[in-house]
Amino acid sequence: MPLIIENLSKHITLTPQEQELFLSKIEIKQYKAKTILLNAGEICATSYFVNSGVLRSFNINDNIVEHVLSFACSGWWIGDMYSLLSQKPGNLFIQVIEDAEVVLLSKENQEILYQEIPKLERFFRILIENSLVAYQERLMDNLSLTAEERFEKFCSKHHDLIQKVPQKQIASYLGVTPEFFSKMKSKLLRK
Amino acid sequence: MPLIIENLSKHITLTPQEQELFLSKIEIKQYKAKTILLNAGEICATSYFVNSGVLRSFNINDNIVEHVLSFACSGWWIGDMYSLLSQKPGNLFIQVIEDAEVVLLSKENQEILYQEIPKLERFFRILIENSLVAYQERLMDNLSLTAEERFEKFCSKHHDLIQKVPQKQIASYLGVTPEFFSKMKSKLLRK
DNA sequence: AAAGGCACTTAATCTAGATTAAGAAATGTA
DNA sequence: TACATTTCTTAATCTAGATTAAGTGCCTTT
């Protein structure tokens, strides 16, 4: 069974016909590492679901500093929610970190699917609810934990990513500089 | 027209009967300032919609330090999403800051309403989508802006709250100590 | 009116994490 | 294989914001 159908079935049950319909509305693509799927300033018209490999979303502020908003590996969705919803130019880049196979669902087809399979409204509501809870927790962590505590939490939650993602990007995700991250890491290893 | 019906009509259109049904499933209560509507450790079974007054959600970490997650004034929803969705004990408090009239929607009734008025699934999806985008932006702001820049952004976005909320709570929302906030504010006033 | 408790301010001191800089490893590329 | 580019490390210095502490003014409650 395709990974994405398995993913849907975590929250809703689709009939075989509905599964067919869903699969007919998506596109699957292979991308090499470093490929940019979405540039800041563009209008995001697609949701991305990762079959394999790793992606990230990030922005670049005027100081030319990158800030990683999220990583996505096998079984995760990623996109620029702001731009996708508002259909205005966003400020996120979406980039492949490790060679990836990605499912593309256009906003257009997503709306069609909402009409044809109303249950999907429920699926995406739950997906976004969970995402919201995760971002709320991450925000509170950034307000209340030290960099070291955030790193330990990240390790226990996303151990799989640590090998696959350049550590400067993990630093950025945690909100510290690569230099400080390096120092912190070697301090933790010495323990 | 009740504020909450007006609120629903921002994203969906309800028939008069549906409006009636909705109104029959909610409860309206008055609360004095400082009242706690939800304690950390409790399971959240209710969504709150503010008719008037101001509420906040916050947690308290082991160091006995409060961290404000969100404010809500007239026309805003507030709750402990994590606890509400998982039905596990949460770690948020929800408290009245300024005497308030609040609409209560129980999780139970919300589920019933999803059945009876499927459009509501759309409404809450959109509500949560917007909330998610806002938290993503706030997280990125915390990663990339200085406290002063965050404060200026807060002022331009939530000017109404500045008069109503004790400034130590705004400090907490922004992620700085009350002392530093005070210093920062007087520095900005001197300009 | 007194008294206790908050919220806010000011100021001195301290520190987590940033910045700058330079070298070492790793990776890509011809 | 060598060269270039990027990533990571180490270390010195710096700073935004924390901590500690003391004082002021304003509500509450009695």
Short mmCIF file of C-alpha atoms (C1' of nucleotides) in Angstrom, two decimals:
data_model
loop_
_atom_site.label_atom_id
_atom_site.label_comp_id
_atom_site.label_asym_id
_atom_site.label_seq_id
_atom_site.Cartn_x
_atom_site.Cartn_y
_atom_site.Cartn_z
CA MET A 1 0.00 0.00 0.00
CA PRO A 2 1.37 3.44 -0.86
CA LEU A 3 2.77 5.23 2.15
CA ILE A 4 0.40 8.14 1.69
CA ILE A 5 -2.70 5.92 1.82
CA GLU A 6 -1.32 4.37 4.97
CA ASN A 7 -0.87 7.90 6.28
CA LEU A 8 -4.49 8.82 5.53
CA SER A 9 -5.70 5.67 7.22
CA LYS A 10 -4.22 6.82 10.49
CA HIS A 11 -7.20 9.12 10.90
CA ILE A 12 -9.86 8.16 8.35
CA THR A 13 -10.96 5.05 6.47
CA LEU A 14 -11.15 5.24 2.69
CA THR A 15 -12.93 2.78 0.40
CA PRO A 16 -10.83 1.29 -2.40
CA GLN A 17 -12.58 3.61 -4.86
CA GLU A 18 -11.78 6.63 -2.73
CA GLN A 19 -8.17 5.50 -2.52
CA GLU A 20 -8.07 5.25 -6.31
CA LEU A 21 -9.56 8.70 -6.64
CA PHE A 22 -7.06 10.13 -4.20
CA LEU A 23 -4.11 8.50 -5.97
CA SER A 24 -5.37 9.85 -9.30
CA LYS A 25 -5.09 13.39 -7.96
CA ILE A 26 -1.49 13.25 -6.79
CA GLU A 27 1.83 13.29 -8.53
CA ILE A 28 5.02 11.53 -7.46
CA LYS A 29 8.44 12.98 -8.17
CA GLN A 30 12.08 12.19 -7.46
CA TYR A 31 14.40 15.00 -6.39
CA LYS A 32 18.13 15.24 -5.86
CA ALA A 33 19.55 16.72 -2.67
CA LYS A 34 19.69 20.53 -2.68
CA THR A 35 16.79 20.88 -5.12
CA ILE A 36 14.56 23.79 -4.19
CA LEU A 37 10.88 22.90 -4.46
CA LEU A 38 9.60 26.32 -3.45
CA ASN A 39 11.30 29.70 -3.31
CA ALA A 40 10.50 32.53 -0.93
CA GLY A 41 8.43 35.11 -2.78
CA GLU A 42 6.53 32.47 -4.74
CA ILE A 43 2.94 31.49 -4.15
CA CYS A 44 2.76 27.97 -2.76
CA ALA A 45 0.26 25.85 -4.66
CA THR A 46 1.25 22.41 -3.43
CA SER A 47 1.40 20.29 -0.32
CA TYR A 48 4.35 17.93 -0.13
CA PHE A 49 4.33 14.46 1.41
CA VAL A 50 7.67 12.72 1.79
CA ASN A 51 7.90 9.08 0.69
CA SER A 52 11.64 8.87 1.25
CA GLY A 53 14.54 11.23 1.85
CA VAL A 54 14.49 14.44 3.85
CA LEU A 55 13.20 17.95 3.15
CA ARG A 56 13.25 21.17 5.14
CA SER A 57 11.49 24.52 5.12
CA PHE A 58 13.36 27.67 6.08
CA ASN A 59 13.44 31.40 5.56
CA ILE A 60 16.26 33.88 5.10
CA ASN A 61 16.02 37.21 6.83
CA ASP A 62 17.67 40.43 5.69
CA ASN A 63 20.82 39.54 7.57
CA ILE A 64 21.30 36.63 5.21
CA VAL A 65 20.74 34.24 8.10
CA GLU A 66 18.77 31.06 7.48
CA HIS A 67 16.18 29.89 9.99
CA VAL A 68 14.86 26.35 9.73
CA LEU A 69 11.14 26.10 10.44
CA SER A 70 10.77 22.36 9.94
CA PHE A 71 12.23 19.13 8.73
CA ALA A 72 10.23 16.37 7.05
CA CYS A 73 11.27 12.81 6.45
CA SER A 74 9.44 9.67 5.36
CA GLY A 75 5.75 9.88 6.24
CA TRP A 76 5.69 13.62 6.97
CA TRP A 77 3.90 16.50 5.25
CA ILE A 78 5.60 19.80 4.55
CA GLY A 79 4.65 23.06 2.87
CA ASP A 80 4.32 26.79 3.30
CA MET A 81 1.02 26.97 5.15
CA TYR A 82 0.84 30.74 5.10
CA SER A 83 1.26 31.00 1.36
CA LEU A 84 -0.80 27.91 0.60
CA LEU A 85 -3.76 29.24 2.54
CA SER A 86 -3.57 32.91 1.66
CA GLN A 87 -2.34 32.36 -1.88
CA LYS A 88 0.03 35.24 -1.35
CA PRO A 89 3.82 35.12 -1.82
CA GLY A 90 5.36 33.33 1.15
CA ASN A 91 8.75 33.71 2.74
CA LEU A 92 9.68 30.08 3.06
CA PHE A 93 12.00 28.01 0.94
CA ILE A 94 11.38 24.28 0.69
CA GLN A 95 14.45 22.28 -0.11
CA VAL A 96 15.57 18.68 -0.44
CA ILE A 97 18.27 17.77 2.09
CA GLU A 98 18.66 14.11 1.16
CA ASP A 99 17.58 12.62 -2.22
CA ALA A 100 13.84 12.24 -1.94
CA GLU A 101 10.69 10.82 -3.42
CA VAL A 102 7.88 13.27 -2.86
CA VAL A 103 4.11 13.18 -3.31
CA LEU A 104 2.69 16.43 -4.66
CA LEU A 105 -0.89 17.42 -3.96
CA SER A 106 -1.96 20.64 -5.63
CA LYS A 107 -4.20 23.03 -3.75
CA GLU A 108 -6.64 22.73 -6.65
CA ASN A 109 -6.85 18.96 -6.38
CA GLN A 110 -7.02 19.18 -2.63
CA GLU A 111 -10.15 21.33 -2.93
CA ILE A 112 -11.63 18.89 -5.43
CA LEU A 113 -10.89 16.02 -3.08
CA TYR A 114 -12.57 17.88 -0.22
CA GLN A 115 -15.71 17.94 -2.39
CA GLU A 116 -15.52 14.32 -3.47
CA ILE A 117 -14.33 12.82 -0.19
CA PRO A 118 -15.55 15.05 2.64
CA LYS A 119 -13.79 12.78 5.12
CA LEU A 120 -10.55 14.35 3.92
CA GLU A 121 -11.62 17.57 5.54
CA ARG A 122 -11.44 15.67 8.79
CA PHE A 123 -8.06 14.17 7.94
CA PHE A 124 -6.45 17.51 7.23
CA ARG A 125 -8.10 19.09 10.24
CA ILE A 126 -6.53 16.47 12.47
CA LEU A 127 -3.19 16.77 10.70
CA ILE A 128 -3.18 20.50 11.28
CA GLU A 129 -4.42 20.19 14.84
CA ASN A 130 -1.46 17.98 15.64
CA SER A 131 0.87 20.32 13.87
CA LEU A 132 -0.51 23.25 15.85
CA VAL A 133 0.05 21.45 19.13
CA ALA A 134 3.62 20.67 18.11
CA TYR A 135 4.37 24.29 17.21
CA GLN A 136 2.83 25.52 20.45
CA GLU A 137 5.06 23.16 22.38
CA ARG A 138 8.11 24.18 20.40
CA LEU A 139 7.37 27.84 21.04
CA MET A 140 7.03 27.23 24.77
CA ASP A 141 10.26 25.23 24.69
CA ASN A 142 12.01 28.17 23.07
CA LEU A 143 10.66 30.46 25.76
CA SER A 144 11.49 28.27 28.72
CA LEU A 145 14.31 25.84 27.96
CA THR A 146 18.04 26.40 27.49
CA ALA A 147 19.65 25.52 24.16
CA GLU A 148 21.05 22.39 25.76
CA GLU A 149 17.66 21.23 26.96
CA ARG A 150 16.13 21.90 23.55
CA PHE A 151 18.89 19.90 21.93
CA GLU A 152 18.36 16.94 24.23
CA LYS A 153 14.65 17.05 23.51
CA PHE A 154 15.33 17.20 19.79
CA CYS A 155 17.64 14.20 20.04
CA SER A 156 15.10 12.08 21.83
CA LYS A 157 12.32 13.08 19.45
CA HIS A 158 14.11 13.08 16.11
CA HIS A 159 17.01 10.74 16.53
CA ASP A 160 16.69 9.63 12.92
CA LEU A 161 17.31 13.16 11.63
CA ILE A 162 20.58 13.69 13.46
CA GLN A 163 22.55 11.53 11.06
CA LYS A 164 20.88 12.91 7.96
CA VAL A 165 20.81 16.65 8.51
CA PRO A 166 23.89 18.95 8.50
CA GLN A 167 24.33 20.08 12.05
CA LYS A 168 24.29 23.77 11.17
CA GLN A 169 20.67 23.20 10.17
CA ILE A 170 19.87 21.54 13.47
CA ALA A 171 21.49 24.53 15.17
CA SER A 172 19.27 26.82 13.15
CA TYR A 173 16.17 24.79 14.01
CA LEU A 174 17.05 25.05 17.69
CA GLY A 175 17.75 28.77 17.43
CA VAL A 176 21.49 28.86 18.08
CA THR A 177 24.55 29.58 15.95
CA PRO A 178 26.53 26.70 14.41
CA GLU A 179 29.52 27.71 16.53
CA PHE A 180 27.61 27.55 19.76
CA PHE A 181 25.98 24.30 18.71
CA SER A 182 29.36 22.75 18.08
CA LYS A 183 30.61 23.84 21.48
CA MET A 184 27.47 22.57 23.18
CA LYS A 185 27.67 19.22 21.42
CA SER A 186 31.27 18.54 22.36
CA LYS A 187 30.47 19.55 25.92
CA LEU A 188 27.63 17.01 26.02
CA LEU A 189 29.84 14.30 24.50
CA ARG A 190 32.49 14.81 27.17
CA LYS A 191 29.89 13.76 29.76
CA MET B 1 -26.63 38.64 16.21
CA PRO B 2 -24.48 36.83 18.82
CA LEU B 3 -20.80 37.48 18.35
CA ILE B 4 -20.07 33.79 18.00
CA ILE B 5 -22.48 33.38 15.09
CA GLU B 6 -20.85 36.36 13.45
CA ASN B 7 -17.55 34.64 14.04
CA LEU B 8 -18.72 31.42 12.38
CA SER B 9 -20.03 33.37 9.42
CA LYS B 10 -16.54 34.59 8.63
CA HIS B 11 -15.82 31.20 7.08
CA ILE B 12 -19.11 29.33 6.66
CA THR B 13 -22.78 30.15 6.12
CA LEU B 14 -25.30 28.67 8.54
CA THR B 15 -29.06 28.48 8.03
CA PRO B 16 -31.19 29.97 10.81
CA GLN B 17 -31.96 26.44 12.00
CA GLU B 18 -28.28 25.56 12.13
CA GLN B 19 -27.62 28.74 14.08
CA GLU B 20 -30.32 27.72 16.55
CA LEU B 21 -28.83 24.28 16.89
CA PHE B 22 -25.39 25.70 17.45
CA LEU B 23 -26.62 28.12 20.08
CA SER B 24 -28.43 25.31 21.86
CA LYS B 25 -25.13 23.48 22.31
CA ILE B 26 -23.18 26.26 23.95
CA GLU B 27 -23.18 27.82 27.36
CA ILE B 28 -22.46 31.44 28.27
CA LYS B 29 -20.82 32.41 31.53
CA GLN B 30 -19.55 35.52 33.27
CA TYR B 31 -16.21 35.42 35.06
CA LYS B 32 -14.39 37.83 37.33
CA ALA B 33 -10.79 38.75 36.68
CA LYS B 34 -8.27 36.19 38.03
CA THR B 35 -10.71 33.30 37.75
CA ILE B 36 -8.99 30.14 36.57
CA LEU B 37 -11.06 28.29 33.95
CA LEU B 38 -8.60 25.45 33.52
CA ASN B 39 -5.73 24.23 35.67
CA ALA B 40 -2.57 22.55 34.49
CA GLY B 41 -2.90 18.82 35.11
CA GLU B 42 -6.58 18.79 34.27
CA ILE B 43 -8.07 17.35 31.12
CA CYS B 44 -9.47 20.13 28.96
CA ALA B 45 -12.99 19.36 27.81
CA THR B 46 -14.03 22.77 26.57
CA SER B 47 -13.23 25.36 23.95
CA TYR B 48 -13.60 28.96 25.07
CA PHE B 49 -14.79 31.85 22.91
CA VAL B 50 -14.49 35.34 24.35
CA ASN B 51 -17.49 37.65 24.06
CA SER B 52 -15.94 40.38 26.18
CA GLY B 53 -13.01 40.81 28.53
CA VAL B 54 -9.58 39.21 28.21
CA LEU B 55 -8.24 35.71 28.92
CA ARG B 56 -4.81 34.15 28.70
CA SER B 57 -3.28 30.71 28.59
CA PHE B 58 0.07 30.04 30.26
CA ASN B 59 2.14 27.34 31.85
CA ILE B 60 4.41 27.26 34.87
CA ASN B 61 7.65 25.35 34.67
CA ASP B 62 9.51 23.80 37.56
CA ASN B 63 11.33 27.06 38.21
CA ILE B 64 8.01 28.62 39.13
CA VAL B 65 8.24 30.87 36.09
CA GLU B 66 5.08 31.62 34.12
CA HIS B 67 5.14 31.59 30.33
CA VAL B 68 2.21 33.10 28.46
CA LEU B 69 1.23 31.11 25.38
CA SER B 70 -1.64 33.31 24.23
CA PHE B 71 -4.05 36.10 24.99
CA ALA B 72 -7.66 36.17 23.84
CA CYS B 73 -10.00 39.11 23.79
CA SER B 74 -13.40 39.75 22.24
CA GLY B 75 -13.96 37.52 19.22
CA TRP B 76 -11.08 35.11 19.89
CA TRP B 77 -11.02 31.41 20.75
CA ILE B 78 -8.76 29.99 23.42
CA GLY B 79 -8.14 26.58 24.95
CA ASP B 80 -5.55 23.92 25.64
CA MET B 81 -5.36 22.27 22.25
CA TYR B 82 -3.02 19.53 23.38
CA SER B 83 -5.24 18.42 26.20
CA LEU B 84 -8.46 18.97 24.31
CA LEU B 85 -7.33 16.77 21.43
CA SER B 86 -5.49 14.07 23.32
CA GLN B 87 -7.81 14.08 26.32
CA LYS B 88 -4.76 13.80 28.51
CA PRO B 89 -3.83 16.16 31.35
CA GLY B 90 -2.43 19.35 29.86
CA ASN B 91 0.07 21.77 31.26
CA LEU B 92 -1.73 25.00 30.52
CA PHE B 93 -3.69 27.25 32.81
CA ILE B 94 -6.48 29.35 31.36
CA GLN B 95 -7.23 32.45 33.34
CA VAL B 96 -9.38 35.56 33.14
CA ILE B 97 -7.31 38.75 33.02
CA GLU B 98 -10.18 41.24 32.73
CA ASP B 99 -13.81 40.48 33.74
CA ALA B 100 -15.17 38.41 30.87
CA GLU B 101 -18.20 36.89 29.23
CA VAL B 102 -17.20 33.56 27.75
CA VAL B 103 -18.90 31.06 25.45
CA LEU B 104 -18.21 27.46 26.42
CA LEU B 105 -18.34 24.69 23.83
CA SER B 106 -17.79 21.23 25.26
CA LYS B 107 -15.75 18.75 23.26
CA GLU B 108 -18.75 16.44 23.42
CA ASN B 109 -21.08 19.00 21.88
CA GLN B 110 -18.45 19.96 19.36
CA GLU B 111 -18.36 16.36 18.14
CA ILE B 112 -22.15 16.28 17.98
CA LEU B 113 -22.15 19.51 16.00
CA TYR B 114 -19.58 18.06 13.58
CA GLN B 115 -22.11 15.30 12.88
CA GLU B 116 -25.13 17.55 12.56
CA ILE B 117 -23.46 20.44 10.73
CA PRO B 118 -20.52 19.04 8.76
CA LYS B 119 -19.70 22.55 7.60
CA LEU B 120 -18.37 23.16 11.10
CA GLU B 121 -15.56 20.77 10.36
CA ARG B 122 -14.52 23.29 7.71
CA PHE B 123 -14.88 26.20 10.11
CA PHE B 124 -12.64 24.70 12.74
CA ARG B 125 -10.17 23.52 10.16
CA ILE B 126 -9.79 27.08 8.90
CA LEU B 127 -9.61 28.44 12.43
CA ILE B 128 -6.82 26.05 13.28
CA GLU B 129 -5.04 26.63 9.98
CA ASN B 130 -4.88 30.33 10.76
CA SER B 131 -3.75 29.63 14.26
CA LEU B 132 -1.01 27.35 12.97
CA VAL B 133 0.26 30.02 10.60
CA ALA B 134 0.31 32.54 13.45
CA TYR B 135 2.30 30.21 15.73
CA GLN B 136 4.76 29.42 12.95
CA GLU B 137 5.33 33.12 12.43
CA ARG B 138 5.71 33.73 16.15
CA LEU B 139 8.23 30.92 16.42
CA MET B 140 10.25 32.33 13.53
CA ASP B 141 10.08 35.77 15.14
CA ASN B 142 11.45 34.34 18.35
CA LEU B 143 14.28 32.74 16.41
CA SER B 144 15.19 35.76 14.32
CA LEU B 145 14.11 39.02 15.96
CA THR B 146 15.45 40.87 18.99
CA ALA B 147 13.18 41.43 21.99
CA GLU B 148 12.76 45.03 20.89
CA GLU B 149 11.63 44.04 17.41
CA ARG B 150 9.22 41.49 18.82
CA PHE B 151 7.78 44.13 21.12
CA GLU B 152 7.27 46.59 18.29
CA LYS B 153 5.54 43.89 16.26
CA PHE B 154 3.36 43.04 19.22
CA CYS B 155 2.39 46.68 19.66
CA SER B 156 1.37 47.10 16.05
CA LYS B 157 -0.58 43.84 16.04
CA HIS B 158 -2.24 43.90 19.47
CA HIS B 159 -2.44 47.53 20.42
CA ASP B 160 -5.74 46.92 22.22
CA LEU B 161 -4.12 44.45 24.62
CA ILE B 162 -1.38 46.77 25.83
CA GLN B 163 -3.73 48.76 28.04
CA LYS B 164 -5.54 45.72 29.37
CA VAL B 165 -2.77 43.27 30.19
CA PRO B 166 -0.23 43.63 33.05
CA GLN B 167 3.07 44.28 31.37
CA LYS B 168 4.83 41.42 33.12
CA GLN B 169 2.51 39.17 31.11
CA ILE B 170 3.42 40.87 27.86
CA ALA B 171 7.06 40.41 28.83
CA SER B 172 6.38 36.73 29.38
CA TYR B 173 4.57 36.43 26.04
CA LEU B 174 7.56 38.01 24.31
CA GLY B 175 10.00 35.79 26.16
CA VAL B 176 11.83 38.34 28.33
CA THR B 177 11.91 39.09 32.07
CA PRO B 178 9.70 41.87 33.48
CA GLU B 179 12.87 43.79 34.45
CA PHE B 180 14.28 43.71 30.97
CA PHE B 181 10.90 44.58 29.49
CA SER B 182 10.67 47.62 31.73
CA LYS B 183 14.14 48.76 30.68
CA MET B 184 13.36 48.18 27.02
CA LYS B 185 10.07 50.07 27.23
CA SER B 186 11.55 53.15 28.86
CA LYS B 187 14.35 53.10 26.28
CA LEU B 188 11.78 53.08 23.47
CA LEU B 189 9.78 55.88 25.10
CA ARG B 190 12.86 58.07 25.29
CA LYS B 191 13.06 57.98 21.51
"C1'" DA C 1 -6.17 54.70 57.81
"C1'" DA C 2 -3.03 51.13 58.16
"C1'" DA C 3 -0.86 47.17 56.26
"C1'" DG C 4 0.24 43.78 53.20
"C1'" DG C 5 0.88 42.41 48.68
"C1'" DC C 6 1.53 43.12 43.75
"C1'" DA C 7 3.25 45.48 39.69
"C1'" DC C 8 6.65 48.34 38.09
"C1'" DT C 9 11.30 50.70 37.99
"C1'" DT C 10 16.24 51.28 38.34
"C1'" DA C 11 20.78 49.74 38.70
"C1'" DA C 12 24.72 46.64 39.46
"C1'" DT C 13 26.44 42.32 38.23
"C1'" DC C 14 26.51 38.08 35.69
"C1'" DT C 15 26.05 34.61 31.85
"C1'" DA C 16 24.17 32.07 27.84
"C1'" DG C 17 24.87 32.49 23.64
"C1'" DA C 18 26.57 35.70 19.58
"C1'" DT C 19 30.31 37.37 16.91
"C1'" DT C 20 34.70 37.22 14.84
"C1'" DA C 21 38.43 34.83 13.17
"C1'" DA C 22 41.22 31.08 11.77
"C1'" DG C 23 42.27 26.38 11.05
"C1'" DA C 24 40.83 21.40 10.20
"C1'" DA C 25 37.72 17.99 8.01
"C1'" DA C 26 34.76 16.63 4.94
"C1'" DT C 27 32.59 16.90 0.46
"C1'" DG C 28 32.04 17.98 -4.17
"C1'" DT C 29 34.10 18.75 -8.74
"C1'" DA C 30 37.30 18.84 -12.60
"C1'" DT D 1 44.73 13.72 -8.01
"C1'" DA D 2 44.34 18.18 -6.81
"C1'" DC D 3 41.44 22.19 -5.95
"C1'" DA D 4 37.49 24.57 -4.33
"C1'" DT D 5 33.68 24.90 -1.42
"C1'" DT D 6 31.26 24.01 2.38
"C1'" DT D 7 30.91 22.15 7.11
"C1'" DC D 8 32.69 21.73 11.54
"C1'" DT D 9 35.73 23.00 15.43
"C1'" DT D 10 38.18 25.85 18.72
"C1'" DA D 11 39.06 29.95 21.05
"C1'" DA D 12 38.98 34.87 22.24
"C1'" DT D 13 35.98 38.58 22.85
"C1'" DC D 14 31.56 40.77 23.19
"C1'" DT D 15 26.53 41.68 24.25
"C1'" DA D 16 21.50 41.00 24.78
"C1'" DG D 17 19.13 39.79 28.17
"C1'" DA D 18 19.03 37.28 33.03
"C1'" DT D 19 19.61 37.65 37.85
"C1'" DT D 20 19.71 39.87 42.18
"C1'" DA D 21 18.46 43.42 45.01
"C1'" DA D 22 16.37 47.56 46.64
"C1'" DG D 23 13.01 51.03 46.33
"C1'" DT D 24 8.42 53.21 44.75
"C1'" DG D 25 3.66 53.49 44.02
"C1'" DC D 26 -0.82 51.39 43.79
"C1'" DC D 27 -4.49 48.35 44.91
"C1'" DT D 28 -6.92 45.35 48.23
"C1'" DT D 29 -8.44 43.97 52.43
"C1'" DT D 30 -9.36 44.90 57.07
#
